Short mmCIF file of C-alpha atoms in Angstrom, two decimals:
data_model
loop_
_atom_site.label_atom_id
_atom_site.label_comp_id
_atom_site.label_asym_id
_atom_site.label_seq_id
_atom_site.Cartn_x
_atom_site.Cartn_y
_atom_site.Cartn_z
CA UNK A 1 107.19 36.72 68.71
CA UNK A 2 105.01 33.90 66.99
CA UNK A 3 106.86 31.04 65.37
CA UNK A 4 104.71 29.31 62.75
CA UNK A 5 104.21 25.49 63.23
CA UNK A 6 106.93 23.97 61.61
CA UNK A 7 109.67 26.14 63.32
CA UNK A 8 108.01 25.39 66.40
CA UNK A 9 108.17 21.40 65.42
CA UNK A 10 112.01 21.87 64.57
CA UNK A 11 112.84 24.14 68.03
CA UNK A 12 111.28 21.87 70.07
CA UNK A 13 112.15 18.35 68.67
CA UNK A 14 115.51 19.13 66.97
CA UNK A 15 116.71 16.81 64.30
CA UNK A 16 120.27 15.36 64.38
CA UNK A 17 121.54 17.58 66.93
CA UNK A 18 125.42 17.11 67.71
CA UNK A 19 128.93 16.62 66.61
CA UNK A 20 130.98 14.65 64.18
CA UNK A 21 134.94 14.35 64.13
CA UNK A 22 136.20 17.53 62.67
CA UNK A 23 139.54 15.76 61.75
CA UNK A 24 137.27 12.77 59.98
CA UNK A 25 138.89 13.36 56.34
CA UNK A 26 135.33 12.61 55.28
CA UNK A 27 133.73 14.87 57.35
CA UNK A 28 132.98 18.68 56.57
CA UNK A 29 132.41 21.28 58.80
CA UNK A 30 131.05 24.63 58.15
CA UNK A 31 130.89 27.15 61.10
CA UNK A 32 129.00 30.49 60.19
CA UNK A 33 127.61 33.21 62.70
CA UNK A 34 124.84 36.20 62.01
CA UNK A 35 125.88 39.46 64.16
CA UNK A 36 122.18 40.39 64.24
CA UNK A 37 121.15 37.28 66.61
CA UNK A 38 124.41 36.76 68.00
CA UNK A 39 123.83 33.13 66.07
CA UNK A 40 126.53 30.47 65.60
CA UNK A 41 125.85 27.53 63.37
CA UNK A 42 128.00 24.92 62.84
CA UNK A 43 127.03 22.32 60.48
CA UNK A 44 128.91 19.03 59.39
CA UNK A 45 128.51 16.42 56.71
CA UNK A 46 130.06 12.75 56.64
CA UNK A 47 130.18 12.00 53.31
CA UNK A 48 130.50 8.28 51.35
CA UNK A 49 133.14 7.43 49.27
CA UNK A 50 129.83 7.48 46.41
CA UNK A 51 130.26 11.54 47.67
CA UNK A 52 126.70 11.20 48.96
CA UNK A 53 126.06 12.12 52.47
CA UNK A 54 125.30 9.57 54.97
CA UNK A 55 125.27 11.57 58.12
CA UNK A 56 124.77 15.43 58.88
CA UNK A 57 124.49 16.86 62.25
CA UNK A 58 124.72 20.66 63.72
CA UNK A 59 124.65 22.76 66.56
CA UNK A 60 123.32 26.19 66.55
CA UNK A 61 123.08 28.68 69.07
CA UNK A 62 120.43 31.29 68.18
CA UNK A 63 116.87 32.46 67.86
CA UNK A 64 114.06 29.65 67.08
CA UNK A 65 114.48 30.40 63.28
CA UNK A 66 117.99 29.96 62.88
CA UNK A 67 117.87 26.86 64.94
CA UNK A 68 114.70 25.57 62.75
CA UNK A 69 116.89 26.15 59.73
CA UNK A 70 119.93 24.34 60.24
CA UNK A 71 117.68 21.50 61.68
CA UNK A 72 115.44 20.93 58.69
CA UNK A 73 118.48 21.55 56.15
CA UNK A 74 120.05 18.48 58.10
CA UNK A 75 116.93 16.29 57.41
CA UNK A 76 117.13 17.48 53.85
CA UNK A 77 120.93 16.60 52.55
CA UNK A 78 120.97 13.44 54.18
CA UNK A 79 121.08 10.96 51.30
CA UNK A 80 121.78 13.91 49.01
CA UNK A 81 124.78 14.05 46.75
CA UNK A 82 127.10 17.31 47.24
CA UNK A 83 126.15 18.43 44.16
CA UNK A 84 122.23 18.42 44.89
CA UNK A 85 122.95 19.67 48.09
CA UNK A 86 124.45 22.33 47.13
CA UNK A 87 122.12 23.55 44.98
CA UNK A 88 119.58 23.54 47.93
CA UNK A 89 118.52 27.70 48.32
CA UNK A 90 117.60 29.48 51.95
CA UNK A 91 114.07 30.12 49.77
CA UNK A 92 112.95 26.24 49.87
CA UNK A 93 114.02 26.92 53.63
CA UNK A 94 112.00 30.07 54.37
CA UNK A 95 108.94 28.54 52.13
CA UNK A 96 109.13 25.50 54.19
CA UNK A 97 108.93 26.91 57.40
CA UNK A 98 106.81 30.49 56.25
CA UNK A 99 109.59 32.48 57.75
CA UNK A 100 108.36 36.25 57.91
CA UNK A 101 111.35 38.61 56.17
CA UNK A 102 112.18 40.15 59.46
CA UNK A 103 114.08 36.09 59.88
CA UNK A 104 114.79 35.05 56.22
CA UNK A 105 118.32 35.56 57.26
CA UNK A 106 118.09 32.79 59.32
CA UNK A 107 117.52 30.70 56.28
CA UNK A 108 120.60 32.54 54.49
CA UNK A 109 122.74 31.37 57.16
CA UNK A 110 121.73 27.74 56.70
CA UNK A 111 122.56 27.56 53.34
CA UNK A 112 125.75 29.59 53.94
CA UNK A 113 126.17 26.66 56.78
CA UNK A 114 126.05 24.20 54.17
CA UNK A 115 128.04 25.35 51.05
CA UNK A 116 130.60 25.86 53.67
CA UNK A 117 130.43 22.35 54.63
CA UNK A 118 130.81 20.94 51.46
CA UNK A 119 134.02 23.58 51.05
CA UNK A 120 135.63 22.00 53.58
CA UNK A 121 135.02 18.35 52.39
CA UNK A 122 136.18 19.52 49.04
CA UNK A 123 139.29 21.44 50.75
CA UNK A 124 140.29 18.07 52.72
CA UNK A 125 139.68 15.49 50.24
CA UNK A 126 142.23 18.06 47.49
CA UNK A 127 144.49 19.26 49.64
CA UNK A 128 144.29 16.48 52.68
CA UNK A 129 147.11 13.79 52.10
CA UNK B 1 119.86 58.63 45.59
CA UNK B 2 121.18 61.23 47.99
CA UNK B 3 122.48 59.96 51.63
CA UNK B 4 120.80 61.84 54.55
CA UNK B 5 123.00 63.93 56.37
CA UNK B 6 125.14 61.92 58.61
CA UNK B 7 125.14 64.08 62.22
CA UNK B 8 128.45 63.60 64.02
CA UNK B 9 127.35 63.18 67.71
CA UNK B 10 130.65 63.30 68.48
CA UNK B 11 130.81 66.98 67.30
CA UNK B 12 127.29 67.49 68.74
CA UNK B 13 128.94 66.65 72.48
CA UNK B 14 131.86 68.51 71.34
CA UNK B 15 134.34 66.06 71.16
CA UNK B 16 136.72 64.55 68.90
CA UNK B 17 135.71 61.36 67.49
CA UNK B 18 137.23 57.96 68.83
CA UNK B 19 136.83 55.20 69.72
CA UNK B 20 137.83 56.09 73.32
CA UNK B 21 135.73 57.63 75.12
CA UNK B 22 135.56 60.28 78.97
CA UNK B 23 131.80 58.75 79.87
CA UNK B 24 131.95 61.38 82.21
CA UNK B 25 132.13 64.37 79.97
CA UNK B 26 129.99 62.68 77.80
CA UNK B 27 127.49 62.75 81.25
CA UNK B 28 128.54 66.55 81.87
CA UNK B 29 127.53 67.70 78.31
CA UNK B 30 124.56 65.21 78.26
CA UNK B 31 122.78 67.15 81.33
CA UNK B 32 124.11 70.52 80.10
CA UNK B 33 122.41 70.43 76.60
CA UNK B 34 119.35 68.67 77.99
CA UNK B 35 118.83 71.60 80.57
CA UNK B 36 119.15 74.25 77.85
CA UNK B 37 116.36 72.45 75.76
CA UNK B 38 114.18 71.11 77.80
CA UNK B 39 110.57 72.18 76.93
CA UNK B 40 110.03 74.55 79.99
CA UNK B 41 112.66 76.95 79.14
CA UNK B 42 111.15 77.31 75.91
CA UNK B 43 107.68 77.10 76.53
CA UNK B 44 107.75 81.22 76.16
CA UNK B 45 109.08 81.22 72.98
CA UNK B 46 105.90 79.35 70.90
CA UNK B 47 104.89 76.58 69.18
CA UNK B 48 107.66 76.52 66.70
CA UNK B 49 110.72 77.15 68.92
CA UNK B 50 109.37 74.36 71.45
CA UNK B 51 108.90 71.98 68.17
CA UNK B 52 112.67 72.59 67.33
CA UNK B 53 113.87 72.15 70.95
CA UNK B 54 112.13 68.55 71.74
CA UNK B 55 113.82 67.82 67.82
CA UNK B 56 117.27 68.90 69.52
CA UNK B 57 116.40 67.27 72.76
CA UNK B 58 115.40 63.94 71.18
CA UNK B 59 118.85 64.38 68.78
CA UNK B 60 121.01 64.77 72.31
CA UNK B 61 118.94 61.36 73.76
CA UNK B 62 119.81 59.37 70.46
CA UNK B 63 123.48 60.76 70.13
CA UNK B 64 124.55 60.20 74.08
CA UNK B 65 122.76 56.40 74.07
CA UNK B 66 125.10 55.88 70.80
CA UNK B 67 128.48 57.65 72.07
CA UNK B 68 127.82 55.85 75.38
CA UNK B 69 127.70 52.24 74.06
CA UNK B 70 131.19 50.22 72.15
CA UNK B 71 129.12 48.68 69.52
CA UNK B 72 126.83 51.91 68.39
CA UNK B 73 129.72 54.08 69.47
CA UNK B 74 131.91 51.73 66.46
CA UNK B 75 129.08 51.96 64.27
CA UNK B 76 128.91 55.37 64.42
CA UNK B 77 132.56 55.99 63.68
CA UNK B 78 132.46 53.76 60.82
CA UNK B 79 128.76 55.27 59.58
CA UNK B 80 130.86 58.98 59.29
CA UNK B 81 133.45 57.13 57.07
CA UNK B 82 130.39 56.36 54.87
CA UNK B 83 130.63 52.49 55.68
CA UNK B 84 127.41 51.28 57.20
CA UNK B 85 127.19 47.62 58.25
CA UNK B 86 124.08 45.18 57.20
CA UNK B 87 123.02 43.02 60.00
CA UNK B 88 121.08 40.78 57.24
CA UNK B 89 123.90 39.74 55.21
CA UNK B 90 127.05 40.53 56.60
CA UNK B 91 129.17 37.88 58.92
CA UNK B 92 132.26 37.31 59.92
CA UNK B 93 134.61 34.11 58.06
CA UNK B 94 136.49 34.26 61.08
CA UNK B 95 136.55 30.49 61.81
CA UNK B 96 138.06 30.61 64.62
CA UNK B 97 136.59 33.17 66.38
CA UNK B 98 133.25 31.66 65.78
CA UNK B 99 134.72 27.92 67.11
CA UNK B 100 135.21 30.19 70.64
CA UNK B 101 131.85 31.95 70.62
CA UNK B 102 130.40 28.18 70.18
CA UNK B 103 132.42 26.70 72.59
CA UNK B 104 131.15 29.74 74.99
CA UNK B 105 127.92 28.72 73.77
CA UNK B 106 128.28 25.64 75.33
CA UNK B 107 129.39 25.78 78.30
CA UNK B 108 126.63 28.54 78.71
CA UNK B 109 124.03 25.68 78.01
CA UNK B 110 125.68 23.13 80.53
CA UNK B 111 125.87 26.15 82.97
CA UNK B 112 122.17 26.43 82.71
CA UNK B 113 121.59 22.69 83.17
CA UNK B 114 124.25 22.53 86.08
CA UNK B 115 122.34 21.40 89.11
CA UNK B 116 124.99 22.81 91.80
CA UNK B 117 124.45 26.03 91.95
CA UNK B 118 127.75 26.54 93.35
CA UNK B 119 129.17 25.38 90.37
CA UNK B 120 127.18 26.74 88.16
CA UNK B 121 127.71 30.24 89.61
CA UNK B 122 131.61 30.11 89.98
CA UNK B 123 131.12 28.89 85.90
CA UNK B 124 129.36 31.91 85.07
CA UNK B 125 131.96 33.81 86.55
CA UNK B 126 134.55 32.24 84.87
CA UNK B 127 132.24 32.99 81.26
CA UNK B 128 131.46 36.54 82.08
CA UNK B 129 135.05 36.76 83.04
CA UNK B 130 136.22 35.36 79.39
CA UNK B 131 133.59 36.93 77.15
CA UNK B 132 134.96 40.58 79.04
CA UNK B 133 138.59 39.87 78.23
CA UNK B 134 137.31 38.85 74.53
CA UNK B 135 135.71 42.34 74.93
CA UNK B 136 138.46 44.34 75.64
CA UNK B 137 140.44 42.67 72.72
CA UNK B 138 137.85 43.29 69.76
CA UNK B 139 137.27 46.93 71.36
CA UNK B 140 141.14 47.55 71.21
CA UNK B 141 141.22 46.01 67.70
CA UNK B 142 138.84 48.37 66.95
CA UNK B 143 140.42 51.40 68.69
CA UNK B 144 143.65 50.77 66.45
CA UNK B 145 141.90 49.33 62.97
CA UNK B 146 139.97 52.56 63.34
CA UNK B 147 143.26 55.22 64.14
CA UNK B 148 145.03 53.51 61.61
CA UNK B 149 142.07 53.82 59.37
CA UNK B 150 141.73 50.65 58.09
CA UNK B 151 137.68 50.86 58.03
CA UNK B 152 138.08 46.85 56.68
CA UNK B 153 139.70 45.51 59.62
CA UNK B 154 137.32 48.18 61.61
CA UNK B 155 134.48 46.51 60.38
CA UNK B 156 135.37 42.94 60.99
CA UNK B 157 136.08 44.17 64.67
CA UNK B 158 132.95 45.34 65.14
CA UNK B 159 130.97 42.41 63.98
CA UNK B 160 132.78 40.12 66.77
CA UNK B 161 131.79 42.85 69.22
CA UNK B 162 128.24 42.04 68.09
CA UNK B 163 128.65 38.91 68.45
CA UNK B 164 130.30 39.42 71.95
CA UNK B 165 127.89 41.33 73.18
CA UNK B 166 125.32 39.02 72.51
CA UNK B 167 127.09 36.51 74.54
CA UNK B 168 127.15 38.72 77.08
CA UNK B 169 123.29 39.15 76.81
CA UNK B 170 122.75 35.50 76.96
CA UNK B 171 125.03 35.00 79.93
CA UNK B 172 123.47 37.85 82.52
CA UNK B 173 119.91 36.05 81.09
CA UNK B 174 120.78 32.71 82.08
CA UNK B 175 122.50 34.16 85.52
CA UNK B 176 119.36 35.66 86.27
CA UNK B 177 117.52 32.05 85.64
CA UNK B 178 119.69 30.61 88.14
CA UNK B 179 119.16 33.16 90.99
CA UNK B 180 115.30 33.03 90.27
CA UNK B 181 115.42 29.20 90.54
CA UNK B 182 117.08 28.84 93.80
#
């Protein structure tokens, strides 16, 4: 299969790779997997007490597109608020990176990563101490 | 907009449907119907009956690679309950589930970066070991979701299998690596 360039860029030089402390009470994690790849995505946020996010890092285990995906949406919410974050969509993703259909889902699961994320910031921060 | 005919392969191989399965009557049958159509016995009979046998023939191929393997075998139980599964969109919220197919993930990755290849073989032993035992538990999930017909908890069971045998592809991939690097 051909990757287009910017996939390529993101498979081979991924950004912010890695873990944060899953018990961090400002840290979210969202873990998501796609059954067609066999992908697993974890992505986590370390949010400010301003709620924007200062740090993001994720591990996936997949095909070049999904990987590509969760790296660029990394670069992206860093510096975001939660709120603008969350209103990033998998189509920015897929225009970004000219994902053909047959991988959009990729993108999907990115975005799923994320709002997931921010869940479990929310979920910590309310129901936490 | 009207569904295609769902054919049973199960009933085509004459068995009950389940998720359990005799491979070896499944085998039996498999050769018996494939002797009975295959295109020399009906080359006699013209154009038309030799179209309708390689149809049948090609039917028997698909419906004994399906009833032969866990995940199409599922897929196909749940497909004749009307419930067909999207790879796009759908995914399991199993959180923990997908914390131990990334943690399998890893220690795939370091396996494949291990430079002992000692170690790195008795490791991917140890992996193939786990992801069969994590096998055998979503494909007995399955067995009983499916008896007891809860097609929800079916489903769900059958997307981990996905996932499981994915793993599984990625492991014999990166065994092979190692053998053709030393």
């Amino acid at each position: 299969m051909s990757y287009g360039k910017k996939v390529l860029d993101h498979y081979e030089n991924p950004r912010n790779v890695g873990s944060l402390d899953k018990d961090d009470p400002n840290v979210g994690t969202g873990m998501v997997g796609a059954p067609a790849c066999g992908d697993v995505m974890k992505l986590q946020i370390k949010v400010n007490d301003d709620g924007v996010i200062e740090d993001a890092r994720f591990k996936t285990y997949g095909c070049g597109s999904a990987i590509a995906s969760s790296s660029l949406l990394t670069e992206w919410v860093r510096g975001k608020t939660l709120d603008e974050a969350s209103k990033i969509k998998n189509v920015e993703i897929v225009e970004e990176l000219s994902l053909p259909p047959v991988k959009i889902h990729c993108s999907v699961l990115a975005e799923d990563a994320i709002k997931a994320a921010i869940k479990d910031y929310h979920d910590k921060q309310s129901g936490g101490e | 907009m009207p569904a295609r005919e769902q054919q049973n392969y199960f009933q085509l191989f004459g068995l009950a449907p389940g998720f359990a399965i005799d491979r070896d009557a499944v085998e039996r049958k498999y050769r018996k119907l494939q002797a009975l159509l295959h295109p020399d016995r009906h080359a006699a009979s013209g154009g038309q009956q030799q179209r309708i046998a390689m149809r049948q023939s090609a039917l028997v191929n698909e419906a004994y690679g399906v009833l032969m393997d866990d995940c199409a075998r599922a897929g196909h139980l749940l497909q004749l309950q009307g419930i067909e599964l999207n790879d796009e969109t759908d995914t399991t919220a199993d959180a923990g589930f997908l914390a131990e197919q990334m943690e399998l993930r890893e220690r795939l990755q370091e396996l494949g970066e291990c430079a002992d290849p000692r170690e790195a073989g008795a490791e991917a032993a140890q992996l193939s070991r786990q992801a069969a035992a994590s096998a055998a538990q979503v494909c007995d999930g399955f067995s009983r979701a499916w008896q007891g017909g809860d097609w929800q908890a079916a489903r769900e069971y059958l997307l981990k299998m996905k996932f499981i045998g994915k793993l599984n592809a990625a492991i014999s991939d990166t065994v092979a690596g190692l053998r053709t690097e030393n």
